[in-house]
Coordinates of N, CA and C in Angstrom, one line a residue:
M1 N -14.7 -40.3 -74.2 CA -14.2 -39.7 -73.0 C -15.7 -39.6 -72.1
K2 N -15.4 -39.4 -71.2 CA -16.8 -38.6 -70.7 C -16.9 -37.7 -70.6
L3 N -18.5 -36.9 -70.5 CA -18.6 -35.7 -70.2 C -18.1 -35.2 -69.5
R4 N -18.5 -35.9 -68.3 CA -17.6 -34.8 -66.7 C -15.8 -35.1 -67.1
T5 N -14.9 -36.0 -67.2 CA -13.4 -36.0 -67.3 C -13.2 -35.0 -68.2
W6 N -14.4 -35.0 -69.4 CA -13.8 -33.6 -70.5 C -14.2 -32.4 -69.9
F7 N -15.2 -31.9 -69.0 CA -15.7 -30.8 -68.6 C -14.4 -30.5 -67.5
T8 N -13.8 -31.5 -67.0 CA -12.5 -31.4 -66.1 C -11.4 -30.8 -66.6
E9 N -11.1 -31.3 -67.6 CA -9.9 -30.9 -68.5 C -9.7 -29.7 -69.0
A10 N -11.3 -29.5 -69.4 CA -11.1 -28.4 -69.9 C -11.2 -27.2 -69.0
A11 N -11.7 -27.3 -67.4 CA -11.8 -26.8 -66.5 C -10.2 -26.0 -66.5
R12 N -9.9 -26.9 -66.3 CA -8.9 -26.9 -65.5 C -7.7 -26.2 -67.0
A13 N -7.7 -26.6 -68.2 CA -7.0 -26.0 -69.4 C -7.1 -24.6 -69.2
T14 N -8.6 -24.3 -68.9 CA -8.8 -22.5 -69.0 C -8.3 -22.0 -68.4
A15 N -8.5 -22.3 -66.9 CA -7.6 -22.1 -65.6 C -6.8 -21.6 -66.5
R16 N -5.5 -22.7 -66.2 CA -4.5 -23.0 -66.6 C -4.2 -21.4 -67.6
Y17 N -4.9 -22.0 -68.7 CA -4.2 -20.7 -69.7 C -4.8 -19.6 -69.2
S18 N -6.2 -19.3 -69.0 CA -6.7 -17.6 -69.2 C -5.9 -17.2 -67.8
G19 N -5.0 -17.6 -67.0 CA -4.2 -17.3 -65.9 C -3.0 -16.5 -66.9
H20 N -2.8 -17.0 -68.3 CA -1.1 -16.9 -68.7 C -1.2 -15.0 -68.8
P21 N 0.1 -14.8 -69.0 CA 0.4 -13.7 -69.2 C -0.4 -13.1 -70.4
L22 N 0.6 -14.2 -71.5 CA 0.0 -14.1 -73.3 C -1.3 -14.4 -73.4
A23 N -2.7 -14.7 -72.6 CA -4.2 -14.3 -73.1 C -4.5 -13.3 -72.3
F24 N -3.6 -12.8 -71.4 CA -3.9 -11.5 -70.6 C -3.8 -10.6 -72.3
S25 N -2.5 -10.4 -72.7 CA -1.8 -9.9 -73.9 C -3.1 -9.9 -75.1
F26 N -3.6 -11.4 -75.7 CA -4.6 -11.4 -76.4 C -5.5 -10.4 -76.0
A27 N -6.5 -11.2 -74.8 CA -7.5 -9.9 -75.0 C -7.3 -7.8 -74.7
F28 N -6.2 -8.1 -74.5 CA -5.8 -6.5 -74.2 C -5.5 -6.3 -75.9
A29 N -4.9 -7.3 -76.8 CA -5.0 -6.5 -78.2 C -6.1 -6.5 -78.5
I30 N -7.6 -7.3 -78.2 CA -8.9 -7.0 -78.6 C -9.2 -5.8 -78.4
V31 N -9.3 -5.9 -76.9 CA -9.9 -4.5 -77.0 C -9.1 -2.9 -77.3
V32 N -8.1 -3.3 -77.3 CA -7.2 -2.0 -78.4 C -7.6 -1.4 -79.5
I33 N -7.9 -3.1 -80.7 CA -8.3 -3.3 -81.8 C -9.9 -2.6 -81.9
W34 N -10.4 -3.4 -80.7 CA -12.0 -2.6 -81.0 C -11.8 -1.5 -80.6
A35 N -11.4 -0.7 -79.6 CA -10.9 1.1 -79.8 C -10.7 1.9 -80.9
I36 N -9.6 1.0 -81.8 CA -9.2 1.6 -82.4 C -10.1 1.7 -83.5
S37 N -11.1 0.2 -84.4 CA -11.6 0.3 -85.1 C -13.4 1.7 -84.6
G38 N -13.1 1.4 -83.9 CA -14.6 3.0 -83.2 C -14.5 4.3 -84.2
P39 N -13.7 4.5 -84.9 CA -13.9 6.0 -86.2 C -14.2 5.2 -87.2
M40 N -13.8 4.2 -87.4 CA -14.5 3.1 -88.9 C -15.1 3.1 -88.9
F41 N -16.0 2.8 -87.7 CA -17.4 2.2 -87.6 C -18.4 3.6 -87.1
G42 N -17.7 4.3 -86.8 CA -17.8 5.7 -86.3 C -19.4 5.9 -85.1
Y43 N -18.2 4.8 -84.0 CA -18.6 4.4 -82.9 C -20.2 3.8 -82.9
S44 N -20.6 3.3 -83.2 CA -22.1 3.3 -83.6 C -22.4 1.9 -82.5
D45 N -23.7 2.2 -82.4 CA -24.3 0.4 -81.6 C -23.6 -0.6 -81.8
T46 N -23.8 -1.1 -82.9 CA -23.2 -2.5 -83.3 C -21.8 -2.1 -83.0
W47 N -20.9 -1.4 -82.7 CA -19.8 -1.7 -82.9 C -19.8 -1.7 -81.1
Q48 N -20.5 -1.1 -80.5 CA -20.2 -1.2 -78.9 C -20.6 -3.0 -78.6
L49 N -22.3 -3.3 -79.2 CA -22.3 -4.5 -79.1 C -21.6 -5.6 -79.0
V50 N -20.8 -5.3 -80.1 CA -19.7 -6.3 -80.2 C -18.8 -6.9 -79.1
I51 N -18.5 -5.6 -78.7 CA -17.5 -5.6 -77.2 C -18.6 -6.3 -76.0
N52 N -19.3 -5.5 -76.1 CA -20.0 -6.0 -75.0 C -20.8 -7.1 -75.1
T53 N -20.7 -7.8 -76.3 CA -21.8 -8.9 -76.1 C -20.4 -10.2 -75.9
G54 N -19.0 -10.1 -76.7 CA -18.4 -10.6 -76.5 C -17.6 -10.8 -75.3
T55 N -17.3 -9.7 -74.5 CA -16.9 -9.7 -73.0 C -17.8 -10.5 -72.1
T56 N -19.2 -10.4 -72.1 CA -20.4 -11.0 -71.6 C -20.5 -12.4 -71.6
I57 N -20.3 -12.8 -72.8 CA -20.1 -14.1 -72.9 C -18.8 -15.0 -72.8
V58 N -17.9 -14.5 -72.8 CA -16.1 -14.8 -72.0 C -16.5 -15.1 -70.6
T59 N -16.9 -13.8 -70.2 CA -16.7 -13.9 -68.7 C -17.9 -15.4 -67.9
F60 N -19.2 -14.4 -69.1 CA -20.1 -15.9 -68.1 C -19.7 -17.9 -68.1
L61 N -19.1 -18.2 -69.7 CA -18.6 -19.4 -69.3 C -17.5 -19.2 -68.9
M62 N -16.6 -18.5 -68.7 CA -15.2 -18.1 -68.0 C -15.5 -18.9 -66.5
V63 N -16.5 -18.0 -66.0 CA -17.2 -18.3 -64.5 C -17.1 -19.1 -63.9
F64 N -18.3 -19.8 -64.8 CA -18.2 -21.7 -64.7 C -17.3 -22.3 -64.7
L65 N -16.3 -22.6 -65.5 CA -15.3 -23.1 -65.8 C -14.2 -23.0 -64.4
I66 N -13.5 -21.9 -64.0 CA -12.9 -21.6 -63.2 C -13.3 -22.0 -62.0
Q67 N -14.8 -21.7 -61.5 CA -15.2 -22.0 -60.7 C -15.2 -23.6 -59.9
H68 N -15.5 -24.4 -61.2 CA -15.4 -25.2 -61.1 C -13.8 -26.3 -60.8
T69 N -12.6 -25.8 -61.4 CA -11.5 -25.6 -60.8 C -10.9 -25.2 -59.8
Q70 N -11.6 -24.0 -59.0 CA -11.4 -23.6 -58.3 C -12.0 -25.0 -57.2
N71 N -13.3 -25.7 -56.7 CA -14.3 -26.5 -56.4 C -13.3 -27.6 -56.1
R72 N -12.2 -27.9 -56.8 CA -11.7 -29.5 -57.1 C -10.2 -29.1 -56.2
D73 N -9.7 -27.8 -56.7 CA -8.7 -27.5 -55.6 C -8.7 -27.3 -54.4
T74 N -10.0 -26.4 -53.5 CA -10.3 -26.7 -52.3 C -10.7 -27.7 -52.2
V75 N -11.3 -28.7 -52.5 CA -11.1 -30.4 -52.1 C -9.8 -31.3 -51.9
A76 N -9.4 -30.9 -52.5 CA -7.9 -31.6 -52.4 C -7.1 -30.6 -51.4
I77 N -7.1 -29.4 -51.0 CA -6.7 -29.1 -50.1 C -7.2 -29.6 -49.0
H78 N -8.3 -30.0 -48.8 CA -8.8 -30.4 -47.7 C -8.6 -31.2 -47.1
I79 N -8.5 -32.4 -48.1 CA -8.2 -33.4 -48.0 C -7.0 -33.6 -47.8
K80 N -6.1 -32.9 -48.2 CA -4.4 -32.8 -47.8 C -3.9 -32.4 -46.3
L81 N -5.0 -31.6 -46.0 CA -5.2 -30.7 -44.3 C -5.7 -31.8 -43.4
D82 N -6.5 -32.4 -43.9 CA -7.4 -33.7 -42.9 C -6.2 -34.3 -42.7
E83 N -5.4 -34.9 -43.7 CA -4.4 -36.2 -43.3 C -3.8 -35.1 -42.8
L84 N -2.9 -34.3 -43.2 CA -1.8 -33.9 -41.9 C -2.3 -33.9 -40.8
V85 N -3.8 -33.0 -40.7 CA -4.4 -33.4 -38.8 C -4.1 -34.7 -38.7
R86 N -4.8 -35.9 -39.5 CA -4.8 -37.3 -39.1 C -3.8 -37.7 -38.8
A87 N -2.3 -37.5 -39.6 CA -1.0 -37.7 -39.4 C -0.6 -37.4 -37.8
M88 N -0.8 -36.2 -37.4 CA -0.3 -35.4 -36.2 C -1.0 -36.3 -34.6
H89 N 0.2 -36.7 -34.1 CA -0.6 -37.6 -32.7 C -0.9 -36.8 -31.7
S90 N -1.1 -34.7 -32.0 CA -1.3 -34.5 -30.7 C -2.1 -33.7 -31.4
A91 N -2.5 -34.2 -32.8 CA -3.3 -32.9 -33.2 C -5.1 -33.5 -32.4
H92 N -5.7 -32.9 -33.1 CA -7.3 -33.6 -32.6 C -7.8 -33.4 -34.0
N93 N -8.3 -34.9 -34.3 CA -9.0 -35.4 -35.0 C -10.2 -34.7 -35.3
S94 N -10.7 -34.4 -34.4 CA -11.8 -34.1 -34.6 C -12.4 -32.6 -35.4
V95 N -11.2 -32.3 -35.7 CA -11.5 -30.6 -37.1 C -11.5 -31.2 -38.2
V96 N -11.2 -32.6 -38.2 CA -11.4 -33.2 -39.7 C -12.6 -33.1 -40.7
S97 N -12.7 -32.3 -41.7 CA -13.4 -31.7 -42.3 C -14.7 -30.8 -41.7
L98 N -13.4 -30.0 -41.0 CA -14.8 -29.1 -40.2 C -15.6 -28.0 -41.5
E99 N -14.8 -28.2 -42.5 CA -15.8 -27.5 -43.7 C -17.0 -28.2 -44.0
D100 N -17.4 -29.6 -43.2 CA -19.1 -29.9 -43.3 C -20.2 -29.0 -41.9
L101 N -18.9 -28.4 -41.1 CA -20.0 -27.3 -39.8 C -20.7 -26.7 -40.7
D102 N -21.4 -25.7 -40.2 CA -22.8 -24.9 -39.9 C -21.6 -23.6 -39.2
D103 N -22.4 -22.4 -39.7 CA -21.6 -21.3 -39.2 C -21.4 -21.1 -38.2
V104 N -22.4 -21.0 -37.5 CA -22.8 -21.5 -35.5 C -21.4 -22.4 -35.1
E105 N -21.3 -23.4 -35.7 CA -20.4 -24.5 -35.3 C -18.9 -23.6 -35.2
L106 N -18.2 -23.5 -36.4 CA -17.5 -23.0 -37.0 C -16.8 -22.1 -36.0
E107 N -18.0 -20.7 -36.0 CA -17.4 -19.9 -35.3 C -17.2 -20.1 -33.9
S108 N -18.1 -21.1 -33.0 CA -17.6 -21.3 -31.4 C -16.2 -22.0 -32.1
L109 N -15.7 -22.4 -32.7 CA -14.1 -23.3 -33.0 C -13.4 -22.3 -33.3
R110 N -14.0 -21.4 -34.1 CA -12.7 -20.6 -34.5 C -12.3 -19.2 -32.9
K111 N -13.5 -19.2 -32.3 CA -13.5 -18.3 -31.5 C -12.3 -19.4 -29.6
R112 N -12.8 -20.5 -29.9 CA -11.3 -21.5 -29.2 C -10.2 -21.2 -29.7
Y113 N -9.9 -21.2 -30.3 CA -8.4 -21.5 -31.2 C -7.9 -19.9 -31.2
D114 N -9.2 -18.8 -31.3 CA -8.8 -17.8 -30.7 C -7.8 -17.6 -29.2
A115 N -8.7 -18.2 -28.4 CA -8.7 -18.4 -26.8 C -7.5 -18.7 -27.0
I116 N -6.7 -20.0 -27.7 CA -5.5 -20.5 -27.5 C -4.3 -19.3 -27.5
A117 N -4.8 -18.7 -29.0 CA -3.3 -17.7 -29.3 C -3.6 -16.7 -28.6
A118 N -4.4 -16.4 -28.0 CA -4.2 -15.6 -27.4 C -3.4 -15.6 -26.1
E119 N -3.7 -16.5 -25.7 CA -2.9 -16.6 -24.4 C -1.0 -17.4 -24.7
A120 N -1.2 -18.2 -25.9 CA 0.1 -18.6 -26.8 C 1.1 -17.1 -27.0
R121 N 0.3 -16.0 -27.1 CA 0.4 -14.7 -27.4 C 1.0 -14.2 -26.0
K122 N 0.2 -14.6 -24.4 CA 1.0 -14.1 -23.5 C 1.9 -14.1 -22.9
R123 N 1.8 -16.1 -23.2 CA 3.3 -16.6 -22.5 C 4.5 -16.0 -23.6
A124 N 4.4 -15.7 -24.2 CA 5.3 -15.1 -25.3 C 5.7 -14.4 -25.1
R125 N 4.7 -13.5 -24.9 CA 5.2 -12.0 -24.5 C 6.2 -11.7 -23.0
R126 N 5.9 -12.8 -21.8 CA 6.4 -13.1 -21.0 C 8.0 -13.8 -20.6
G127 N 7.8 -13.6 -22.2 CA 9.4 -14.8 -22.0 C 8.9 -16.6 -22.3
E128 N 7.6 -16.8 -22.3 CA 7.7 -18.3 -21.8 C 7.5 -18.6 -23.3
K129 N 7.6 -20.1 -22.6 CA 7.4 -20.8 -23.9 C 6.1 -21.1 -24.7
D130 N 6.0 -20.6 -26.1 CA 4.0 -20.4 -26.5 C 3.9 -22.0 -27.3
T131 N 4.4 -23.2 -27.3 CA 4.3 -24.1 -27.9 C 3.0 -25.5 -27.2
G132 N 3.2 -26.0 -27.7 CA 2.4 -27.4 -26.8 C 1.0 -27.6 -28.0
S133 N 0.0 -28.6 -27.4 CA -1.2 -28.9 -27.9 C -2.0 -28.8 -26.8
P134 N -2.4 -28.0 -26.1 CA -3.4 -27.1 -25.3 C -5.3 -27.9 -25.2
P135 N -5.5 -27.9 -24.5 CA -7.5 -28.9 -24.7 C -8.1 -28.0 -25.6
V136 N -8.9 -28.6 -26.7 CA -9.7 -27.3 -27.2 C -11.3 -27.7 -27.1
N137 N -11.4 -28.9 -26.4 CA -13.1 -29.4 -25.7 C -13.6 -29.5 -27.3
C138 N -13.3 -30.3 -27.8 CA -14.1 -31.2 -29.3 C -14.8 -32.0 -29.1
E139 N -15.0 -31.9 -28.0 CA -16.4 -33.0 -27.9 C -17.5 -32.9 -28.3
D140 N -17.9 -31.2 -28.4 CA -18.7 -31.3 -28.6 C -19.6 -31.0 -30.0
I141 N -17.9 -31.0 -31.0 CA -18.3 -30.8 -32.6 C -19.1 -32.3 -32.7
P142 N -20.6 -31.8 -33.6 CA -21.4 -32.3 -33.4 C -20.5 -33.6 -35.6
D143 N -20.7 -35.0 -35.5 CA -20.4 -35.6 -36.6 C -20.7 -35.8 -37.6
T144 N -20.6 -34.8 -38.4 CA -21.2 -34.7 -39.6 C -21.5 -35.8 -40.8
R145 N -21.1 -36.9 -40.4 CA -20.5 -38.0 -41.2 C -21.4 -38.9 -41.3
S146 N -22.4 -38.6 -39.8 CA -23.3 -39.9 -39.7 C -24.9 -39.3 -40.4

């Protein structure tokens, strides 16, 4: 099995199982056992170090595994949304892969869509139709794929 495939599968399984109530119960039980054992070890520095080291290691590793899974999920969602935009005849195909634009370009587009939404709300308040596909003027969005 390839390393990348192994890592992906491990990350997915870790994300799936770590979010389960049983995993929380297990972690909670460990903390309770650790706390109850405090008097037995005289609340020593070593006793404290055990929980601090254990939680730090687990947290450190979980960050990478869960981030990997989150990144994969985000890419999949973007692809699905891009396909929906592409499939809609009245949609602007220039908004496909917007995640590749820089912050200034995204903010400019957000303002354009905010203006469209504000205008639609005004029409709705007047009892008019607030549907349709008004122009967005996306022609100045740079092509990020070249």
